[in-house]
Coordinates of C-alpha atoms in Angstrom, one line a residue:
M437 CA 99.3 130.9 107.0
S438 CA 95.7 129.6 106.7
R439 CA 93.0 131.4 108.6
L440 CA 89.8 129.5 108.1
N441 CA 86.5 131.2 108.1
P442 CA 85.5 132.1 111.7
S443 CA 82.2 130.7 113.0
P444 CA 79.5 132.9 114.4
H445 CA 80.7 132.3 118.0
P446 CA 80.9 135.6 119.8
A447 CA 84.4 135.2 121.2
L448 CA 87.3 134.2 118.9
P449 CA 90.8 133.2 119.8
P450 CA 93.5 135.8 119.0
G451 CA 95.4 133.6 116.5
P452 CA 96.1 130.2 115.0
V453 CA 97.4 127.2 117.0
N454 CA 99.8 124.4 116.2
L455 CA 98.8 120.7 116.5
A456 CA 101.1 118.0 117.8
L457 CA 99.7 114.5 117.0
Q458 CA 100.9 111.4 118.8
G459 CA 101.2 108.0 117.1
G460 CA 99.6 104.8 118.5
G461 CA 98.3 102.5 115.8
S462 CA 94.5 102.3 115.6
H463 CA 94.2 104.6 118.6
G464 CA 95.0 107.3 116.0
A465 CA 91.2 107.1 115.3
F466 CA 90.8 109.0 118.6
T467 CA 92.9 111.8 117.0
W468 CA 90.6 111.7 114.0
G469 CA 87.7 112.4 116.2
V470 CA 89.5 115.3 117.9
L471 CA 90.4 116.9 114.6
D472 CA 86.9 116.3 113.2
T473 CA 85.4 118.3 116.1
L474 CA 88.0 121.1 115.9
L475 CA 87.3 121.5 112.2
E476 CA 83.5 121.3 112.7
D477 CA 83.6 123.9 115.5
G478 CA 85.5 126.4 113.4
R479 CA 86.9 128.7 116.1
L480 CA 90.4 127.4 115.9
T481 CA 92.7 128.0 113.0
F482 CA 95.9 126.1 112.3
E483 CA 99.4 127.1 111.4
G484 CA 101.5 123.9 111.8
I485 CA 100.9 120.2 112.4
S486 CA 103.5 117.8 113.7
G487 CA 102.8 114.1 113.6
T488 CA 104.4 110.7 114.2
S489 CA 103.2 107.3 112.9
A490 CA 99.4 107.4 113.0
G491 CA 99.7 111.0 113.9
A492 CA 101.6 111.6 110.7
M493 CA 98.8 110.0 108.7
N494 CA 96.2 112.2 110.4
A495 CA 98.4 115.3 109.7
V496 CA 98.8 114.7 106.0
A497 CA 95.2 113.7 105.6
M498 CA 93.9 116.9 107.3
A499 CA 96.4 119.2 105.4
H500 CA 95.6 117.5 102.1
G501 CA 91.9 118.2 102.5
L502 CA 92.7 121.9 103.2
A503 CA 95.0 122.0 100.2
R504 CA 92.5 120.4 98.0
A505 CA 89.9 123.0 98.8
A506 CA 92.3 126.0 98.6
G507 CA 90.6 129.0 97.0
Q508 CA 87.1 127.8 98.0
P509 CA 85.0 129.4 100.8
E510 CA 86.8 128.7 104.0
A511 CA 84.0 126.7 105.5
A512 CA 84.4 124.4 102.6
Q513 CA 88.1 124.0 103.5
R514 CA 87.2 122.6 106.9
E515 CA 84.6 120.2 105.3
A516 CA 87.2 119.0 102.8
A517 CA 89.7 118.3 105.7
R518 CA 87.0 116.4 107.6
A519 CA 86.2 114.4 104.5
S520 CA 89.9 113.6 103.9
L521 CA 90.3 112.3 107.4
K522 CA 87.2 110.2 107.0
D523 CA 88.5 108.7 103.8
L524 CA 91.7 107.8 105.6
W525 CA 90.1 105.9 108.4
D526 CA 87.3 104.4 106.3
G527 CA 90.1 103.0 104.1
V528 CA 91.9 101.5 107.0
V529 CA 88.8 99.8 108.2
A530 CA 88.1 98.5 104.6
M531 CA 91.6 97.2 104.2
G532 CA 91.3 95.4 107.6
A533 CA 88.0 93.8 106.5
L534 CA 89.5 92.7 103.2
Q535 CA 92.9 91.5 104.4
T536 CA 91.8 87.8 104.4
S537 CA 91.5 87.9 100.7
L538 CA 95.1 89.2 100.2
S539 CA 98.1 87.1 99.5
Q540 CA 100.4 86.0 102.3
A541 CA 103.0 88.6 101.3
Q542 CA 100.4 91.4 101.2
R543 CA 98.8 90.4 104.5
V544 CA 101.9 90.4 106.7
P545 CA 102.8 94.2 106.6
F546 CA 99.2 95.3 107.0
D547 CA 98.4 92.7 109.6
L548 CA 101.3 93.6 111.8
L549 CA 100.6 97.3 111.6
F550 CA 96.9 97.2 112.3
G551 CA 96.0 93.7 113.4
G552 CA 95.2 90.2 112.2
L553 CA 98.4 88.5 113.3
A554 CA 97.1 85.2 112.0
A555 CA 99.1 85.9 108.9
L556 CA 102.1 84.7 110.9
G557 CA 100.5 81.3 111.4
G558 CA 99.6 82.0 115.0
H559 CA 97.4 84.0 117.3
Q560 CA 100.0 86.2 119.1
S561 CA 98.9 89.5 120.5
P562 CA 101.0 92.5 119.5
G563 CA 102.5 92.5 123.0
Q564 CA 103.5 88.9 122.7
M565 CA 105.1 89.6 119.3
V566 CA 107.2 92.4 120.9
S567 CA 108.0 90.1 123.8
D568 CA 109.2 87.5 121.4
A569 CA 111.3 90.0 119.6
L570 CA 113.0 91.3 122.7
T571 CA 113.5 87.8 124.3
G572 CA 115.2 86.5 121.2
F573 CA 112.7 84.1 119.7
W574 CA 111.4 86.5 117.1
A575 CA 114.9 87.9 116.3
S576 CA 116.3 84.4 115.8
S577 CA 113.4 83.0 113.8
F578 CA 111.9 85.8 111.8
S579 CA 112.6 89.4 110.7
P580 CA 110.7 91.7 108.3
Y581 CA 113.3 90.9 105.7
Q582 CA 112.2 87.2 105.8
T583 CA 108.4 87.6 106.4
N584 CA 108.1 90.3 103.7
P585 CA 111.1 89.9 101.3
L586 CA 109.4 91.9 98.6
D587 CA 108.8 94.8 101.0
I588 CA 105.1 95.0 100.0
N589 CA 103.1 97.6 101.9
P590 CA 99.5 98.1 100.9
L591 CA 99.2 101.0 103.3
H592 CA 101.9 102.9 101.4
D593 CA 100.0 102.4 98.1
F594 CA 96.8 103.4 99.8
L595 CA 98.3 106.7 101.0
E596 CA 99.7 107.5 97.6
R597 CA 96.2 107.1 96.1
L598 CA 94.6 109.1 98.9
I599 CA 97.1 112.0 99.3
D600 CA 98.4 114.3 96.6
F601 CA 101.8 114.9 98.1
E602 CA 102.9 117.3 95.4
R603 CA 99.8 119.5 96.0
L604 CA 100.5 119.3 99.7
A605 CA 104.1 120.4 99.3
A606 CA 103.0 123.4 97.3
Y607 CA 100.2 124.4 99.7
P608 CA 101.3 127.4 101.8
G609 CA 98.3 127.3 104.2
V610 CA 99.5 124.8 106.9
K611 CA 103.0 123.6 107.6
V612 CA 103.2 119.8 108.1
F613 CA 106.1 118.1 109.9
V614 CA 106.5 114.3 109.9
L615 CA 109.1 112.7 112.2
A616 CA 111.1 109.5 111.6
T617 CA 114.2 108.1 113.3
K618 CA 117.5 107.8 111.4
V619 CA 118.7 104.3 112.0
S620 CA 122.4 105.1 111.7
T621 CA 122.4 107.9 114.3
G622 CA 119.2 107.4 116.3
K623 CA 118.4 111.1 115.8
A624 CA 115.1 112.6 114.8
E625 CA 114.6 113.6 111.1
I626 CA 111.8 116.0 110.1
F627 CA 110.2 115.6 106.7
S628 CA 108.3 118.6 105.5
G629 CA 107.6 120.5 102.2
H630 CA 108.8 118.6 99.1
R631 CA 110.5 115.9 101.3
L632 CA 107.2 114.9 102.7
T633 CA 106.1 111.8 100.7
A634 CA 104.2 108.6 101.3
K635 CA 107.6 107.0 102.0
A636 CA 108.3 109.6 104.7
V637 CA 104.9 108.8 106.4
M638 CA 105.7 105.1 106.2
A639 CA 109.2 105.7 107.7
S640 CA 107.4 107.5 110.6
A641 CA 105.4 104.3 111.3
C642 CA 108.2 101.8 110.7
L643 CA 108.5 99.5 113.7
P644 CA 111.8 97.7 113.1
T645 CA 110.5 94.3 114.3
V646 CA 107.6 94.6 111.9
F647 CA 108.8 96.5 108.8
R648 CA 112.0 96.7 106.8
A649 CA 113.7 100.1 107.3
V650 CA 112.5 102.7 104.9
E651 CA 115.2 104.1 102.6
I652 CA 114.9 107.8 101.7
E653 CA 117.7 109.7 100.0
G654 CA 120.2 106.9 100.8
E655 CA 119.4 106.8 104.6
Q656 CA 117.4 104.2 106.5
Y657 CA 114.6 105.2 108.9
W658 CA 112.6 103.6 111.6
D659 CA 109.5 104.7 113.6
G660 CA 109.6 108.3 114.7
G661 CA 108.2 107.4 118.1
Y662 CA 111.8 106.5 119.2
S663 CA 112.9 110.1 118.8
G664 CA 109.8 112.1 119.3
N665 CA 106.1 111.2 119.7
P666 CA 105.4 113.8 118.4
A667 CA 108.1 116.3 117.8
I668 CA 107.3 119.7 119.2
H669 CA 110.5 121.6 118.3
P670 CA 109.5 122.3 114.6
L671 CA 106.3 123.9 115.9
V672 CA 108.5 126.2 118.1
Y673 CA 111.2 127.0 115.6
D674 CA 109.3 127.1 112.3
C675 CA 105.9 128.5 113.3
Q676 CA 104.9 131.9 114.8
S677 CA 102.1 130.8 117.0
R678 CA 102.9 130.2 120.7
D679 CA 100.1 127.8 121.2
V680 CA 100.7 124.0 120.8
V681 CA 97.7 121.6 121.2
L682 CA 99.0 118.1 122.0
V683 CA 96.6 115.3 121.1
Q684 CA 97.9 112.5 123.4
I685 CA 96.9 108.9 122.9
N686 CA 99.7 107.1 124.8
P687 CA 99.0 107.2 128.6
L688 CA 101.7 108.6 130.8
R689 CA 100.4 106.6 133.8
R690 CA 98.7 103.3 134.1
N691 CA 97.5 102.4 137.6
T692 CA 97.7 98.6 137.3
L693 CA 101.0 96.8 137.4
P694 CA 101.7 94.7 134.3
T695 CA 102.6 91.2 135.2
T696 CA 102.3 89.1 132.0
A697 CA 105.2 89.2 129.5
A698 CA 102.9 90.8 126.9
D699 CA 101.6 93.5 129.2
I700 CA 105.1 94.3 130.5
L701 CA 106.4 94.8 127.0
D702 CA 103.3 96.8 126.0
R703 CA 104.0 99.2 128.9
L704 CA 107.7 99.4 128.1
N705 CA 106.7 100.4 124.6
E706 CA 104.4 103.1 125.9
I707 CA 107.1 104.5 128.2
T708 CA 109.7 104.4 125.4
F709 CA 107.4 106.3 123.0
N710 CA 106.6 109.0 125.7
S711 CA 110.3 109.6 126.7
A712 CA 111.1 112.0 124.0
L713 CA 107.9 114.0 124.6
I714 CA 108.8 114.2 128.3
A715 CA 112.3 115.5 127.4
E716 CA 110.8 118.2 125.2
M717 CA 108.3 119.2 127.9
R718 CA 111.3 119.5 130.3
A719 CA 113.0 121.9 127.9
I720 CA 109.8 124.0 127.4
D721 CA 109.2 124.2 131.2
F722 CA 112.8 125.3 131.7
V723 CA 112.7 128.1 129.2
K724 CA 109.3 129.3 130.4
R725 CA 110.7 129.6 134.0
L726 CA 113.8 131.4 132.7
L727 CA 111.6 133.8 130.8
A728 CA 109.4 134.4 133.8
E729 CA 112.4 135.2 135.9
G730 CA 113.8 137.6 133.3
K731 CA 116.9 135.5 132.6
L732 CA 116.2 135.1 128.9
D733 CA 115.5 137.8 126.3
P734 CA 111.9 137.3 125.1
R735 CA 112.9 138.7 121.7
H736 CA 114.9 135.5 121.1
Y737 CA 113.0 132.8 123.1
K738 CA 109.4 131.8 122.7
D739 CA 107.1 131.4 125.7
V740 CA 105.3 128.3 124.5
L741 CA 101.7 127.8 125.6
M742 CA 100.9 124.1 126.0
H743 CA 97.5 122.5 125.8
R744 CA 96.4 118.9 125.7
I745 CA 93.4 116.9 124.5
D746 CA 93.3 113.3 125.6
G747 CA 90.6 110.7 126.5
G748 CA 91.6 110.5 130.1
H749 CA 90.6 107.3 131.9
A750 CA 88.2 106.4 129.0
L751 CA 91.1 106.1 126.6
D752 CA 93.3 104.4 129.2
S753 CA 90.7 101.6 129.4
Y754 CA 91.7 100.5 125.9
P755 CA 94.6 98.0 126.3
A756 CA 97.8 98.5 124.2
A757 CA 96.9 95.4 122.2
S758 CA 93.9 97.3 120.7
K759 CA 96.3 99.6 118.9
A760 CA 96.6 96.7 116.4
Q761 CA 92.9 96.2 115.7
T762 CA 91.0 97.7 112.8
D763 CA 87.5 96.5 113.2
G764 CA 85.0 99.3 112.4
A765 CA 83.3 99.1 115.8
L766 CA 86.6 99.9 117.6
I767 CA 87.7 102.6 115.1
Y768 CA 84.4 104.5 115.2
R769 CA 84.1 104.1 118.9
L770 CA 87.6 105.7 119.3
R771 CA 86.6 108.5 116.9
D772 CA 83.5 109.2 118.9
L773 CA 85.6 109.4 122.1
G774 CA 87.9 111.8 120.4
R775 CA 85.0 114.0 119.4
Q776 CA 83.6 114.0 122.9
S777 CA 87.0 114.8 124.4
A778 CA 87.6 117.7 121.9
A779 CA 84.2 119.2 122.6
H780 CA 84.9 119.0 126.4
W781 CA 88.3 120.7 125.9
L782 CA 86.8 123.5 123.8
S783 CA 84.2 124.2 126.4
Q784 CA 86.8 124.3 129.2
H785 CA 90.0 125.7 127.7
L786 CA 89.4 127.6 124.5
P787 CA 89.6 131.0 126.3
Q788 CA 93.2 130.1 127.3
I789 CA 94.4 130.0 123.7
G790 CA 96.9 132.9 123.3
V791 CA 96.8 133.7 127.0
A792 CA 98.2 130.8 129.1
S793 CA 99.0 127.2 129.1
S794 CA 96.1 125.0 130.0
I795 CA 98.2 122.1 131.4
N796 CA 100.6 122.0 134.3
I797 CA 103.8 120.7 132.7
A798 CA 105.7 120.2 135.9
R799 CA 103.0 118.2 137.5
D800 CA 101.9 116.1 134.5
Y801 CA 105.2 115.4 132.9
L802 CA 108.2 116.1 135.1
D803 CA 107.7 115.5 138.8
D804 CA 111.2 115.6 140.4
M805 CA 112.9 115.6 137.0
R806 CA 112.4 119.4 136.6
V807 CA 115.5 121.2 135.6
P808 CA 116.6 123.5 138.4
V809 CA 117.0 127.2 137.6
G810 CA 119.8 128.8 139.6
P811 CA 122.1 131.8 139.4
L812 CA 125.0 129.7 138.2
L813 CA 123.1 128.2 135.2
T814 CA 123.4 129.8 131.8
P815 CA 120.8 128.6 129.3
A816 CA 122.0 126.7 126.2
H817 CA 121.0 128.8 123.2
S818 CA 119.8 125.6 121.5
V819 CA 117.1 125.0 124.1
L820 CA 113.9 126.1 122.4
G821 CA 115.2 129.5 121.5
H822 CA 114.8 131.2 118.1
P823 CA 117.7 130.0 115.9

């Protein structure tokens, strides 16, 4: 477990935290800004990082920087992690700027992941592309197996150049968990340790209407957002820290009714990618209440302390279509918003680390979907208990 060098702040939290990083295309630059500020501040240390899609990219970039600086002064470890995250997002911006010089086959996978849909010969928004897929036009006319028959993915090659996955697998300081969805079963698959590769990260970001399924060890995988965005359970089962800091970039609530086909499908996509998170929050809330009422043995069940950093209304003002844009102005504006949000969170909630949750799970995630706790209920041992 890595304990980075404490900063000279007078009050230090009692232990490390775990990070849960959502995916959301270019909006992952917001998470970059959050992580950059947490590393710069230096008061938090990190035990585990779980990420999906763009969250997975942020997770491996941050951990790779820490691993690369292992053995150096601990302040240098934080700076190496910050530099690794900057390299990731500067590379995304550079690839976006250079995509017009790529061949058609090279442009398609990058364009569809991060923008520039002109490679398809049109000017569809990402929402319109998804709308076409679900209404049948896309499915009947194109598929990733037709638009990219050679399965070329420049982002995969970029990640392999940027991240030393062998060094990351051997690094004992921070545990990294990347989630993908197994196509055959629809179940979540966690990649960690030596199974964590560039292909695993690409599987975590594999939207099936955009990319061919990623094959790993004879199994096919799609985007991890369908089964967990992000997955919290590995941070509960495989880490000692009770504190989980969720960096949320997909809004739970939008106050305007979507009325166009593109906006409707964009909102459906957000709801789908938040559903697994809500299910895990329901389980965490259930176990916390059973523990509080003395119905579970605290020696076998963890009282998870949940925290959240998000951009609030400022992040909600970015439409879903902006998740597929990579111009530098947008990426760095989102980074700055992430930095501001993390600084605000540190000023308001850092004292709650190790003490209490800083979010109201029932109010924010469950409403009337809260699992009742009654005398006839016996908790399932698989619900966030220690295996």
